[in-house]
GROMACS .gro file of C-alpha atoms in nm:
model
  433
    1UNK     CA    1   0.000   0.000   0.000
    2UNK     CA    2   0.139   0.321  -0.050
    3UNK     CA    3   0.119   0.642   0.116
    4UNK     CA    4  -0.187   0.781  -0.104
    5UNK     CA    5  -0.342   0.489  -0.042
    6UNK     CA    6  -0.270   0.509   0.330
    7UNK     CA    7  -0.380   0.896   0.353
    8UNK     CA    8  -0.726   0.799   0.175
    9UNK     CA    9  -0.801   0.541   0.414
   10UNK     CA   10  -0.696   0.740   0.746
   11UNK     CA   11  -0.928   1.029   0.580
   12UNK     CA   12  -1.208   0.803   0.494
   13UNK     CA   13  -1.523   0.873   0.677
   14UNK     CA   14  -1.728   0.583   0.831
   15UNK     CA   15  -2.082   0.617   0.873
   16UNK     CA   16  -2.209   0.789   1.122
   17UNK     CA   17  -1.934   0.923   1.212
   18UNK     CA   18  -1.869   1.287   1.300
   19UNK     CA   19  -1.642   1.480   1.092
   20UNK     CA   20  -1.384   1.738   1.254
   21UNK     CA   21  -1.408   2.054   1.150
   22UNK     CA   22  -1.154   2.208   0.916
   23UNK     CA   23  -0.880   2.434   1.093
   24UNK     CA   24  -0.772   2.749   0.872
   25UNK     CA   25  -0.393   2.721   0.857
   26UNK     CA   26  -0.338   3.134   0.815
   27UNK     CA   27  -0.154   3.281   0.523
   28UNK     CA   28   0.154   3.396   0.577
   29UNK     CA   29   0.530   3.437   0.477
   30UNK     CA   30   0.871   3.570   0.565
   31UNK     CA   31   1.060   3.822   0.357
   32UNK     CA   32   1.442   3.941   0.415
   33UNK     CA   33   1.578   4.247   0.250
   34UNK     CA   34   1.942   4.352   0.359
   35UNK     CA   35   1.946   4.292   0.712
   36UNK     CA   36   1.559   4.301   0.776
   37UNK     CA   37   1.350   4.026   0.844
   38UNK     CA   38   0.913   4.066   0.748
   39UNK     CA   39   0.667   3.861   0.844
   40UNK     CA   40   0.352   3.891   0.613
   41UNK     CA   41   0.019   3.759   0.714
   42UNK     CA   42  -0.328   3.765   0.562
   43UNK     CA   43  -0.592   3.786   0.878
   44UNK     CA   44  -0.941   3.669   0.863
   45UNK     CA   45  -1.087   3.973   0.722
   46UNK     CA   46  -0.863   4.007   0.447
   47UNK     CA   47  -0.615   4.249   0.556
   48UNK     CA   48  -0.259   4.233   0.543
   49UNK     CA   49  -0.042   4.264   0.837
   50UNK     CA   50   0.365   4.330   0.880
   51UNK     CA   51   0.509   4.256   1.108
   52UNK     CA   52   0.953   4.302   1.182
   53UNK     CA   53   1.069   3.986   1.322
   54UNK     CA   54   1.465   4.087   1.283
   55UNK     CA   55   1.675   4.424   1.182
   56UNK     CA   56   1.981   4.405   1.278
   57UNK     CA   57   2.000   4.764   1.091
   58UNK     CA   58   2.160   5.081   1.267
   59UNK     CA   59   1.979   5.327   1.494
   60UNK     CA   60   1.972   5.580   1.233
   61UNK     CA   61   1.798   5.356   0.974
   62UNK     CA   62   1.508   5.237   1.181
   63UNK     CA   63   1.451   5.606   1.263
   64UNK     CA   64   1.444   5.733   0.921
   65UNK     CA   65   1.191   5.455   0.835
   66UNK     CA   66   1.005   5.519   1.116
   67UNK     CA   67   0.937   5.871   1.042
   68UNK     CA   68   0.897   5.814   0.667
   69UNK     CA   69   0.597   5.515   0.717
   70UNK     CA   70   0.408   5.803   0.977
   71UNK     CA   71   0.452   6.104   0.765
   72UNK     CA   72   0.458   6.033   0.388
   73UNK     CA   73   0.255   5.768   0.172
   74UNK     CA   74   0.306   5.438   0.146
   75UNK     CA   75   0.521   5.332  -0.121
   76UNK     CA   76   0.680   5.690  -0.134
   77UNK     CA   77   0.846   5.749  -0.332
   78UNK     CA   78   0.689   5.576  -0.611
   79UNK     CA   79   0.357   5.654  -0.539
   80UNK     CA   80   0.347   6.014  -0.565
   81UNK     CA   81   0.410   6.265  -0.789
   82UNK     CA   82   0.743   6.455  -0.908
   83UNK     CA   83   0.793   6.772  -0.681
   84UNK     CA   84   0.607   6.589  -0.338
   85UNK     CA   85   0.932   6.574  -0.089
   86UNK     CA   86   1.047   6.940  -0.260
   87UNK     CA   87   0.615   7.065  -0.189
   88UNK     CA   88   0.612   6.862   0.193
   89UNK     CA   89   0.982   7.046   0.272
   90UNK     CA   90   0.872   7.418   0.260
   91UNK     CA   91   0.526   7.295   0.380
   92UNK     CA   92   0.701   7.187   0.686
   93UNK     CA   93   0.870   7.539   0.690
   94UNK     CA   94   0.553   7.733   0.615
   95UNK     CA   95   0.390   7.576   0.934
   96UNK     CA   96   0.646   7.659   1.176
   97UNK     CA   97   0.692   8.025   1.082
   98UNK     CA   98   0.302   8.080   1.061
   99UNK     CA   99   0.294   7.903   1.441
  100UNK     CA  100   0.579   8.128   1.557
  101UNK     CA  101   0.415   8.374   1.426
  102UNK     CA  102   0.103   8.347   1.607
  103UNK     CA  103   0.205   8.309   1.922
  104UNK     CA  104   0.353   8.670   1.908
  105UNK     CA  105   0.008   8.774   1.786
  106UNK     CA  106  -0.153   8.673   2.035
  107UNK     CA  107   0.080   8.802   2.302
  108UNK     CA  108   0.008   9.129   2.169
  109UNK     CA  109  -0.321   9.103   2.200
  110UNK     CA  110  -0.270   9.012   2.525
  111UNK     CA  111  -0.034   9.329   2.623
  112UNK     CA  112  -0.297   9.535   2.396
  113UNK     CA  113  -0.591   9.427   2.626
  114UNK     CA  114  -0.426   9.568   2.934
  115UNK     CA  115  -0.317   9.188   3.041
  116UNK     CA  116   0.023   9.033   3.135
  117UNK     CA  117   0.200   8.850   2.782
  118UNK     CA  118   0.258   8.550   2.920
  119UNK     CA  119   0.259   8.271   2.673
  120UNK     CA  120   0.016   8.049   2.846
  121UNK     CA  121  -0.273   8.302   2.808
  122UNK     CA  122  -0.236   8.296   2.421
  123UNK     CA  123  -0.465   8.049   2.356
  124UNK     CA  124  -0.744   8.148   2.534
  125UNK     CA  125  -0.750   8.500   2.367
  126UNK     CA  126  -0.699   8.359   2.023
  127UNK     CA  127  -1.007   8.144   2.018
  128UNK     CA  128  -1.214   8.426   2.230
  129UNK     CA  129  -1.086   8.701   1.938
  130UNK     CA  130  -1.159   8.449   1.644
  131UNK     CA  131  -1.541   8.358   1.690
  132UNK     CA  132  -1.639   8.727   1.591
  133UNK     CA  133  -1.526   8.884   1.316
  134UNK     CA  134  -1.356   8.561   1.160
  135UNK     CA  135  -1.657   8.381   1.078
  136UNK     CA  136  -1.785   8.664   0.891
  137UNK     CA  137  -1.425   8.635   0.685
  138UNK     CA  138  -1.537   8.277   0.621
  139UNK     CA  139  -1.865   8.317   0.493
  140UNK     CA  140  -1.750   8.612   0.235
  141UNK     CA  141  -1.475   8.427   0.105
  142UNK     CA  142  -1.678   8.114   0.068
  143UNK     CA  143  -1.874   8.248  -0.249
  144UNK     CA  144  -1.517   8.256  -0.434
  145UNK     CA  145  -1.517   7.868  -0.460
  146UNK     CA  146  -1.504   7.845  -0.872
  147UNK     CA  147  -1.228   8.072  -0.856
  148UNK     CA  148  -1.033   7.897  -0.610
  149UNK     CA  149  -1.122   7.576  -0.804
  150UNK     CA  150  -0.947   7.732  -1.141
  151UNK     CA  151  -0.644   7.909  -0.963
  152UNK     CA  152  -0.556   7.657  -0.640
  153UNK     CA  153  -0.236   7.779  -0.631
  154UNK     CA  154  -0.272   8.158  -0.664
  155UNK     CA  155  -0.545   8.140  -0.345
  156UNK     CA  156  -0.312   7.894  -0.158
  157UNK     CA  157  -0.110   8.233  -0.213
  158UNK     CA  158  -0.340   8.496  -0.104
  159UNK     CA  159  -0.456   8.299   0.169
  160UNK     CA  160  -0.099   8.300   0.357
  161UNK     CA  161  -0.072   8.686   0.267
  162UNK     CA  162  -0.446   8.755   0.385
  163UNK     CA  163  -0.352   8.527   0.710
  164UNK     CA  164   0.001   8.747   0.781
  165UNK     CA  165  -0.202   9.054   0.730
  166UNK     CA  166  -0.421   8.944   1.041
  167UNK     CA  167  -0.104   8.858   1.223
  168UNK     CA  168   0.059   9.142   1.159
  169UNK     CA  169  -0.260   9.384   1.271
  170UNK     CA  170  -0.262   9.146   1.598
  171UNK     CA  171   0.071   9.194   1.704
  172UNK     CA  172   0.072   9.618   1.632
  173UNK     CA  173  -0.216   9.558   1.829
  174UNK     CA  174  -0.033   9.737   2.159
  175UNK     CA  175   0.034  10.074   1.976
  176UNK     CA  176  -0.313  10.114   1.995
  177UNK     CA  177  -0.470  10.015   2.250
  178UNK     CA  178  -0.780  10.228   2.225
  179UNK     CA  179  -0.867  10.053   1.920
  180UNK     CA  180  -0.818   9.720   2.060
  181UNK     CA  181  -1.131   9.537   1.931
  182UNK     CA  182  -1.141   9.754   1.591
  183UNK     CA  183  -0.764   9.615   1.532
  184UNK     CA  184  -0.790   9.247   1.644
  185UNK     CA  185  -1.135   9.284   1.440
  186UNK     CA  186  -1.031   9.286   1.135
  187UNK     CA  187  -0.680   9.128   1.201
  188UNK     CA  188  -0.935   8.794   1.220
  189UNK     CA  189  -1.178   8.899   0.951
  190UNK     CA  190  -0.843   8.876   0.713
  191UNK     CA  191  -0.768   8.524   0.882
  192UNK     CA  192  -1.071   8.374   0.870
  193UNK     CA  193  -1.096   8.457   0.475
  194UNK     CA  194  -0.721   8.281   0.471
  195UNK     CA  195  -0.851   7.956   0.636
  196UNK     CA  196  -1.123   7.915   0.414
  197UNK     CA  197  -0.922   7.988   0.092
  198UNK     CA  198  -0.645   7.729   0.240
  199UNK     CA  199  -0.894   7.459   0.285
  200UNK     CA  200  -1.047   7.549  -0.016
  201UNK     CA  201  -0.763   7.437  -0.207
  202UNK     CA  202  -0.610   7.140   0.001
  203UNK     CA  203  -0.808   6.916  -0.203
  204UNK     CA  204  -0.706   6.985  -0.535
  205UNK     CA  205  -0.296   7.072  -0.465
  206UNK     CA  206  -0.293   6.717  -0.249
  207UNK     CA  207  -0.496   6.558  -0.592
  208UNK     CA  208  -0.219   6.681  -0.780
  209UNK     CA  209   0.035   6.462  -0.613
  210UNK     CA  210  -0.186   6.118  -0.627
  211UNK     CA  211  -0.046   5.862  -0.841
  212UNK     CA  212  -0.233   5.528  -0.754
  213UNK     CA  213  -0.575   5.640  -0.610
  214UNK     CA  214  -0.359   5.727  -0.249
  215UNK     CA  215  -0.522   6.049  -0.204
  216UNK     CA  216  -0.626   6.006   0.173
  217UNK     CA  217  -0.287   5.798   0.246
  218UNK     CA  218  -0.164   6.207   0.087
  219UNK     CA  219  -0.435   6.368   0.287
  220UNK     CA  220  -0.343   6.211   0.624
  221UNK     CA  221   0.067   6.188   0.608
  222UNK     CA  222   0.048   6.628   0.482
  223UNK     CA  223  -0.134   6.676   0.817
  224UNK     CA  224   0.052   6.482   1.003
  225UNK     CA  225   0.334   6.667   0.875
  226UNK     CA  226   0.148   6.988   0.949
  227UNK     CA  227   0.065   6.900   1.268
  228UNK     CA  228   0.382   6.819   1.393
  229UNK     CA  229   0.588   7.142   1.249
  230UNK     CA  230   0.322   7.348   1.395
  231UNK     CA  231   0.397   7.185   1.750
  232UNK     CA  232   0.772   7.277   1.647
  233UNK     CA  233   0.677   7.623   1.531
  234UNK     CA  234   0.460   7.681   1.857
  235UNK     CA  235   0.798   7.598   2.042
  236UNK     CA  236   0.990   7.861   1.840
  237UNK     CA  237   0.751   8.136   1.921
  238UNK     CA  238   0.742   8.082   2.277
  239UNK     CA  239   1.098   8.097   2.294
  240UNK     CA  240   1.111   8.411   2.104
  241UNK     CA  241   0.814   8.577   2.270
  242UNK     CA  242   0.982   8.502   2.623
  243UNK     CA  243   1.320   8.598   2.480
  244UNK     CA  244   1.433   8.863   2.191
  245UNK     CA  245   1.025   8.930   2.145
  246UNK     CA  246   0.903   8.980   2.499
  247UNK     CA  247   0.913   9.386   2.338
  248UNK     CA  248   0.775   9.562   2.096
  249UNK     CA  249   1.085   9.642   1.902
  250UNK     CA  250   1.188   9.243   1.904
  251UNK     CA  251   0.854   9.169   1.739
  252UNK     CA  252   0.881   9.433   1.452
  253UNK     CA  253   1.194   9.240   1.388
  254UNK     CA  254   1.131   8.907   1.400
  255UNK     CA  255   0.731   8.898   1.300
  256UNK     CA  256   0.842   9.011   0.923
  257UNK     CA  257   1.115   8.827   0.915
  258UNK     CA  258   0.909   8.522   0.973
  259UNK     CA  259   0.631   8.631   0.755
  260UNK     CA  260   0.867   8.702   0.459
  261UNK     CA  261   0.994   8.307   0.532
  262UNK     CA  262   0.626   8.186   0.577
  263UNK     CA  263   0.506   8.346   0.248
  264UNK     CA  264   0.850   8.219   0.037
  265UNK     CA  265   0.750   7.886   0.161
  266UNK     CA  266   0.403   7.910   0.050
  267UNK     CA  267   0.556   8.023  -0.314
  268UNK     CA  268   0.776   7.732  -0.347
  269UNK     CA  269   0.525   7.471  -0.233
  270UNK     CA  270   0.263   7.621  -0.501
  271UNK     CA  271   0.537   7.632  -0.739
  272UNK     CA  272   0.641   7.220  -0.660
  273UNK     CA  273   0.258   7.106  -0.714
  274UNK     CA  274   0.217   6.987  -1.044
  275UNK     CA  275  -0.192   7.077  -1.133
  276UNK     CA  276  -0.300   6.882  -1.409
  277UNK     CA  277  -0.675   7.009  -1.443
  278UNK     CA  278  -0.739   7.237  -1.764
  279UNK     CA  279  -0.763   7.636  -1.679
  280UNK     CA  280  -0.719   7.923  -1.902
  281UNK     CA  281  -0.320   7.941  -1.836
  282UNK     CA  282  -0.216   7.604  -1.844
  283UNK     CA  283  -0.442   7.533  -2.127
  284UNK     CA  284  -0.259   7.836  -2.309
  285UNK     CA  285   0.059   7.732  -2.232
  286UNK     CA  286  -0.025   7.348  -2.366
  287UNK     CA  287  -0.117   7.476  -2.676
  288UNK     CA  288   0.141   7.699  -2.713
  289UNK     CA  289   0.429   7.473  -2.652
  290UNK     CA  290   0.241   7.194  -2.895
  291UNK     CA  291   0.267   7.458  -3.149
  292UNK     CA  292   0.619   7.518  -3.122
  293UNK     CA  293   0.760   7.189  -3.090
  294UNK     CA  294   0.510   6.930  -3.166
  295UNK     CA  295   0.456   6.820  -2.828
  296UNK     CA  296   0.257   6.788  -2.566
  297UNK     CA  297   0.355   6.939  -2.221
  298UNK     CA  298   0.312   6.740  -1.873
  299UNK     CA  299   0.179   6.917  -1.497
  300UNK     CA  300   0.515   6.872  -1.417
  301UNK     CA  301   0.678   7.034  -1.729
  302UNK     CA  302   0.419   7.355  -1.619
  303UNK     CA  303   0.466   7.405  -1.306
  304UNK     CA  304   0.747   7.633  -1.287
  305UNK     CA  305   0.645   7.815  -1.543
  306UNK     CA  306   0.279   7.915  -1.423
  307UNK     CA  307   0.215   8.294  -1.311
  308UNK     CA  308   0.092   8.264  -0.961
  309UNK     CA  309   0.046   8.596  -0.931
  310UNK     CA  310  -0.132   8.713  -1.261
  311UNK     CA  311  -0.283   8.415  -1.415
  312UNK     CA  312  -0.472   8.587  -1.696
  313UNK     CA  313  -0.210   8.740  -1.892
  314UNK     CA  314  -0.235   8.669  -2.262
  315UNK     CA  315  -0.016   8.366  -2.425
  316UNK     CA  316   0.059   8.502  -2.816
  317UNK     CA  317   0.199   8.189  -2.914
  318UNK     CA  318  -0.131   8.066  -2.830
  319UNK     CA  319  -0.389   8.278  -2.990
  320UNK     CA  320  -0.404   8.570  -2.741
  321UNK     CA  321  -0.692   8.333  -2.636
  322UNK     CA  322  -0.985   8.487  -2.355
  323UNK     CA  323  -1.194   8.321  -2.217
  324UNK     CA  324  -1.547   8.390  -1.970
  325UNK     CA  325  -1.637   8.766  -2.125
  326UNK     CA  326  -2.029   8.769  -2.121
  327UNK     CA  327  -2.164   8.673  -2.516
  328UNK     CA  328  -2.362   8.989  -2.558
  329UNK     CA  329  -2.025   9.211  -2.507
  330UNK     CA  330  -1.841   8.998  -2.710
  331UNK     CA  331  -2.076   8.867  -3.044
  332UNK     CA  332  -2.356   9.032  -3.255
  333UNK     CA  333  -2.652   8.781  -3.334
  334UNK     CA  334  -2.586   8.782  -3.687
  335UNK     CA  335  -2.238   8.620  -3.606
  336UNK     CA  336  -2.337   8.410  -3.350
  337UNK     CA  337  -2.611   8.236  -3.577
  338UNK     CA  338  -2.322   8.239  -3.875
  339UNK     CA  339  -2.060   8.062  -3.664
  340UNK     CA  340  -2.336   7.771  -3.574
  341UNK     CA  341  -2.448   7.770  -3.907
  342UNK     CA  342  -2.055   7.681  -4.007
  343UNK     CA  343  -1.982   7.499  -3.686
  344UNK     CA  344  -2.256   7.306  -3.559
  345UNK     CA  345  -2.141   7.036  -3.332
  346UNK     CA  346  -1.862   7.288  -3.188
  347UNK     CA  347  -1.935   7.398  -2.786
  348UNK     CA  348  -1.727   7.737  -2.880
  349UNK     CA  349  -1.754   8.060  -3.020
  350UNK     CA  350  -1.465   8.270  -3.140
  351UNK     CA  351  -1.460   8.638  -3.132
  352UNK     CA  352  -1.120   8.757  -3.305
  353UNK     CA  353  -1.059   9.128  -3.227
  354UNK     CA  354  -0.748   9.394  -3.261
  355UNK     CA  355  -0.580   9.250  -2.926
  356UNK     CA  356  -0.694   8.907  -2.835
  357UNK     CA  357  -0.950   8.638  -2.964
  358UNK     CA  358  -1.265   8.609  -2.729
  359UNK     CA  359  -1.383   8.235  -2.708
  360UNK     CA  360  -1.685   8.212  -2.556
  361UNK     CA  361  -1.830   7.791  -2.438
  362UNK     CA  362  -2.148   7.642  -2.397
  363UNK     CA  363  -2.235   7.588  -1.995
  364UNK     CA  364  -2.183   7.217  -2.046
  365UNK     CA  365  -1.856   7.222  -2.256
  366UNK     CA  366  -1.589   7.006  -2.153
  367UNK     CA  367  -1.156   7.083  -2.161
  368UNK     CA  368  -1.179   6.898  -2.496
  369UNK     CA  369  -1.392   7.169  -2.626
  370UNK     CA  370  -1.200   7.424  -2.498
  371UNK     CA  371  -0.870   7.258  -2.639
  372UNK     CA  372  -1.062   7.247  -2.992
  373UNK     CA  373  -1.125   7.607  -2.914
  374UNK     CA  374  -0.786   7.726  -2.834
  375UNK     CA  375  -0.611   7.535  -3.141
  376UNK     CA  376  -0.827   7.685  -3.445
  377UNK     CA  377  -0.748   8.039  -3.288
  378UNK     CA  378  -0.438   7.949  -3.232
  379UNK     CA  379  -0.375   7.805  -3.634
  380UNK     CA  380  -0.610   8.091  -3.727
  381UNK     CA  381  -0.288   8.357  -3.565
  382UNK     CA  382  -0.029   8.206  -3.695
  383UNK     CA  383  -0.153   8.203  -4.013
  384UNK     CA  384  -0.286   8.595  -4.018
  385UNK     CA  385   0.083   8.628  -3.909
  386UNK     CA  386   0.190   8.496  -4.199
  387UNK     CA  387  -0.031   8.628  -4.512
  388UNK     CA  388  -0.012   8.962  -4.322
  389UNK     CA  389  -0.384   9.002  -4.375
  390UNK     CA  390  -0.700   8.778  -4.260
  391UNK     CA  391  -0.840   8.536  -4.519
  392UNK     CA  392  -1.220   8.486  -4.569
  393UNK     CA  393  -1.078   8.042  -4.533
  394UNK     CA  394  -0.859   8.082  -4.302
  395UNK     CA  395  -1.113   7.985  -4.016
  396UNK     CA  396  -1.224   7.723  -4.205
  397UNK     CA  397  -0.834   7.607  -4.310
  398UNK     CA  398  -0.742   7.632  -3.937
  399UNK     CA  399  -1.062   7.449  -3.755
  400UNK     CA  400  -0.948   7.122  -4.036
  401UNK     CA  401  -0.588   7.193  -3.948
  402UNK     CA  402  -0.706   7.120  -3.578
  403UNK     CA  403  -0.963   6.836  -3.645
  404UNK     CA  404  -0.648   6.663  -3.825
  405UNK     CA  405  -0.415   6.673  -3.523
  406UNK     CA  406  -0.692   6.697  -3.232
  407UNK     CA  407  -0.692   6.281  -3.154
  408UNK     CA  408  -0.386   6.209  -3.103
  409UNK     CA  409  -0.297   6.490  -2.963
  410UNK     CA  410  -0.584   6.450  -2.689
  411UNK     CA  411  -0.436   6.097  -2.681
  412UNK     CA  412  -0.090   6.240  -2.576
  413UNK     CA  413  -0.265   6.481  -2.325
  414UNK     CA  414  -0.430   6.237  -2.103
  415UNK     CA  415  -0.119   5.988  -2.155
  416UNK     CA  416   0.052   6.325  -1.982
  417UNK     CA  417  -0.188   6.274  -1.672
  418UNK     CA  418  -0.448   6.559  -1.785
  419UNK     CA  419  -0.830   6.575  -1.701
  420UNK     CA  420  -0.978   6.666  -1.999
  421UNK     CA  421  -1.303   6.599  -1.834
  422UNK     CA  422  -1.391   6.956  -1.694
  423UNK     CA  423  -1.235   7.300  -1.824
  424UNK     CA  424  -1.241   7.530  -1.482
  425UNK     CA  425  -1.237   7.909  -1.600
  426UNK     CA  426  -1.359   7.997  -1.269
  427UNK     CA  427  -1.629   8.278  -1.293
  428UNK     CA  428  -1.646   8.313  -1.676
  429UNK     CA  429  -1.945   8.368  -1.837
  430UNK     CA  430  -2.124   8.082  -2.010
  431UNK     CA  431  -2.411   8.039  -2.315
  432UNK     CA  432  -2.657   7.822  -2.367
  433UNK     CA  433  -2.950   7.803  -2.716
   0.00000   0.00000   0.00000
C-alpha cells in the first residue's frame, strides 16, 4: 500500500461518524531584504499585516523609516508625484513660521488688552478674538469657490498673505490700545478669509500629487506633517516671545522676518505642485508649446512656469486666447447664428478682435472643447501672421488643421496625466441656445 493509499483510508469517513471541522492554517510568509526580516500575514478579514521579526539595521535607519511610514505615503516614493518631498519640505517650513508667528500675535493682544503677555494666556485670547469677526471672513470668502477651483495655487497664495495681514494687525495691536477690538477685528476677519481659501484648495494641490488612487494615504501623512511642524513652530515662538520678542521692538523684527519666510515657503510649495486640471493658463501654455515643438507638455513640465500671481495674462503663441467675457459684449446675433451655421457640433464661439480672440463655451462644454477652441485660434494667428492680412478660409483652413491633429494629440494629453473631463475658468461667463 502506498502512502496515497494510506492517507485515503486514514481520511475516509465511516458512517455515522462525526467529521472534525476544518482548521484554517493562516496565510503567511517571511521576507528578508538587507538585514531586515518581514513577516507577512493575511488575517481573517482580508487584511494584510507586517510585522519586523529581525533588523539588525543601525539606529539611524530604523529612525528614518520610522518617520517616513508616519509622515509620507506608502510606497513613497513611487507613489506620488514629481515635486512631493520638494512641496512637503517648505510645507514643513511654512507651518512653523506661521505658528511662531502666532504666538507673538496673540501676546500682543494680550499686552494690547491691558493683560500680562505670558505665553500660556495665548490660547485662550486667540479662540475668544476668532469667533467674531472671523466667521464673517469665512462666509465672504466662501462664495469665491469656482475661482479657487481654477487658480488653487494663486489662493493657496493669497490665503498665507491675507492670514500674515491678520497677524501682523494682531501683534501692532499694543500701539493702539484704544482701538483694541477695531484692530484684532479685522486682524481675524483677514484670517478667517485665509482659512477658508487654504482649505479650499487642500483638495485639489494634495490631488495633484496622487499617483495610484492614495489620495487620503496624501491627505493624512500632509497633516501629520502639518501637525507636527506646527507643534515645532509653537515651540519657536514661545521661545522668542519670552526671549528677543518679549518687546515691541523684538517683534517688529522678528514677526516680518518670519512672515517674509512663511510666504516664500508658501511660493515654493505652489510652485512644486504639479496641477493637471485644464484652466485658461495652463491650457494656453499646452497649446502653445504643442505649437512650437510638436509636443505635448506634462503638470510637471508647467509648473514652474505658471504665473501665480497674474494668471490671466495673454499667451501670443497661443492665440491671445480669452476666455469667460459675457456673449452679448463679445458677439452680434448675426455672427453668433453664422458661426453655428458653419460649426454646428462645436461647444465654442470665437470672437477675433485687434488684441486678443474672445472664445466664448457652452455651460456644459468640456476641456476637450475648450482645447478644440484654443487650437483653431491658435492656427487661425499664426496664419494671419503669416499672409499679413485675414483670409475669408482661413477659419475654415485652421478648424481642419485642428480636427487633423486633435486625436492624437488629446491621446498624448491624457497619456501626460491631464483631465480633460472639466475646463475650470472659474467665474467666466457661459451660453446656452
Amino acid at each position: 500500500m502506498n502512502l496515497l493509499d494510506k492517507l485515503k483510508r486514514h481520511t475516509k469517513t465511516e458512517p455515522g461518524e462525526v467529521k472534525a471541522p476544518q482548521v484554517q492554517v493562516p496565510v503567511y510568509w517571511l521576507e528578508t531584504s538587507d538585514t531586515v526580516s518581514r513577516r507577512y500575514e493575511f488575517e481573517p478579514d482580508g487584511y494584510l499585516s507586517v510585522k519586523v521579526v529581525n533588523d539588525s539595521r543601525p539606529v539611524y535607519h530604523r529612525v528614518v523609516e520610522s518617520f517616513l511610514n508616519k509622515f509620507f505615503p506608502s510606497g513613497y516614493p513611487y507613489s506620488v508625484n514629481e515635486g512631493y518631498l520638494r512641496y512637503t519640505q517648505f510645507r514643513a517650513l511654512q507651518h512653523m513660521t506661521s505658528a511662531a508667528l502666532s504666538v507673538l500675535s496673540t501676546q500682543s493682544l494680550l499686552f494690547a488688552a491691558g493683560l500680562r503677555p505670558t505665553p500660556a494666556q495665548a490660547t485662550a485670547v486667540s479662540w475668544i478674538l476668532k469667533d467674531g469677526m472671523q466667521h464673517m471672513g469665512k462666509l465672504i470668502c466662501s462664495n469665491l469657490g469656482a475661482r479657487m477651483d481654477s487658480e488653487p495655487k494663486r489662493w493657496r497664495i493669497l490665503a498665507d498673505v491675507l492670514y500674515d495681514l491678520g497677524t501682523g494687525l494682531e501683534v501692532l495691536s499694543p500701539l493702539c490700545p484704544h482701538l483694541f477690538l477695531e484692530v484684532a477685528g479685522l486682524g481675524n476677519f483677514a484670517k478667517g478669509m485665509a482659512v477658508v481659501a487654504a482649505r479650499a484648495t487642500r483638495l485639489p494641490i494634495y490631488s495633484s500629487f496622487a499617483k495610484e488612487g492614495n489620495l487620503s494615504d496624501l491627505f493624512a501623512k500632509g497633516e501629520a506633517i502639518s501637525t507636527l511642524f506646527n507643534v515645532v513652530g509653537l515651540g519657536v515662538g514661545i521661545h522668542l516671545a519670552s526671549t528677543v520678542c518679549s518687546s515691541m521692538q523684538g517683534k517688529l523684527i522678528a514677526g516680518p522676518l518670519l512672515s517674509i519666510i512663511h510666504v516664500f515657503s508658501v511660493v515654493e510649495e505652489m510652485r512644486a505642485a504639479p496641477i493637471n486640471t485644464l484652466n485658461p493658463q495652463r491650457t494656453a501654455m499646452i497649446v502653445a508649446d504643442f505649437l512650437k515643438t510638436g509636443k505635448v507638455s506634462s503638470p510637471a513640465d508647467l509648473r514652474y512656469r505658471e504665473d501665480l500671481l497674474f494668471p490671466g495674462r495673454l499667451i501670443e503663441d497661443a492665440g491671445n486666447v480669452k476666455v469667460g467675457r459675457a456673449l452679448h459684449k463679445v458677439v452680434k446675433p448675426s455672427k453668433l447664428q453664422e458661426w453655428k451655421e458653419t460649426f454646428p457640433e462645436e461647444k465654442f464661439v470665437l470672437s477675433h478682435g485687434n488684441k486678443w480672440t474672445d472664445m466664448l463655451l457652452e455651460h456644459n462644454a468640456t476641456a476637450e472643447d475648450a482645447l478644440r477652441g484654443w487650437l483653431v485660434a491658435a492656427y487661425a494667428t499664426s496664419m494671419e501672421k503669416s499672409f499679413h492680412e485675414p483670409s475669408a478660409s482661413m477659419l475654415q483652413d485652421a478648424y481642419d488643421k485642428m480636427n487633423s491633429i486633435f486625436t492624437p494629440f488629446l491621446n498624448e494629453l491624457q497619456a501626460k496625466g491631464w483631465h480633460t473631463d472639466r475646463f475650470l475658468d472659474g467665474t467666466g461667463s457661459r451660453f446656452a441656445f
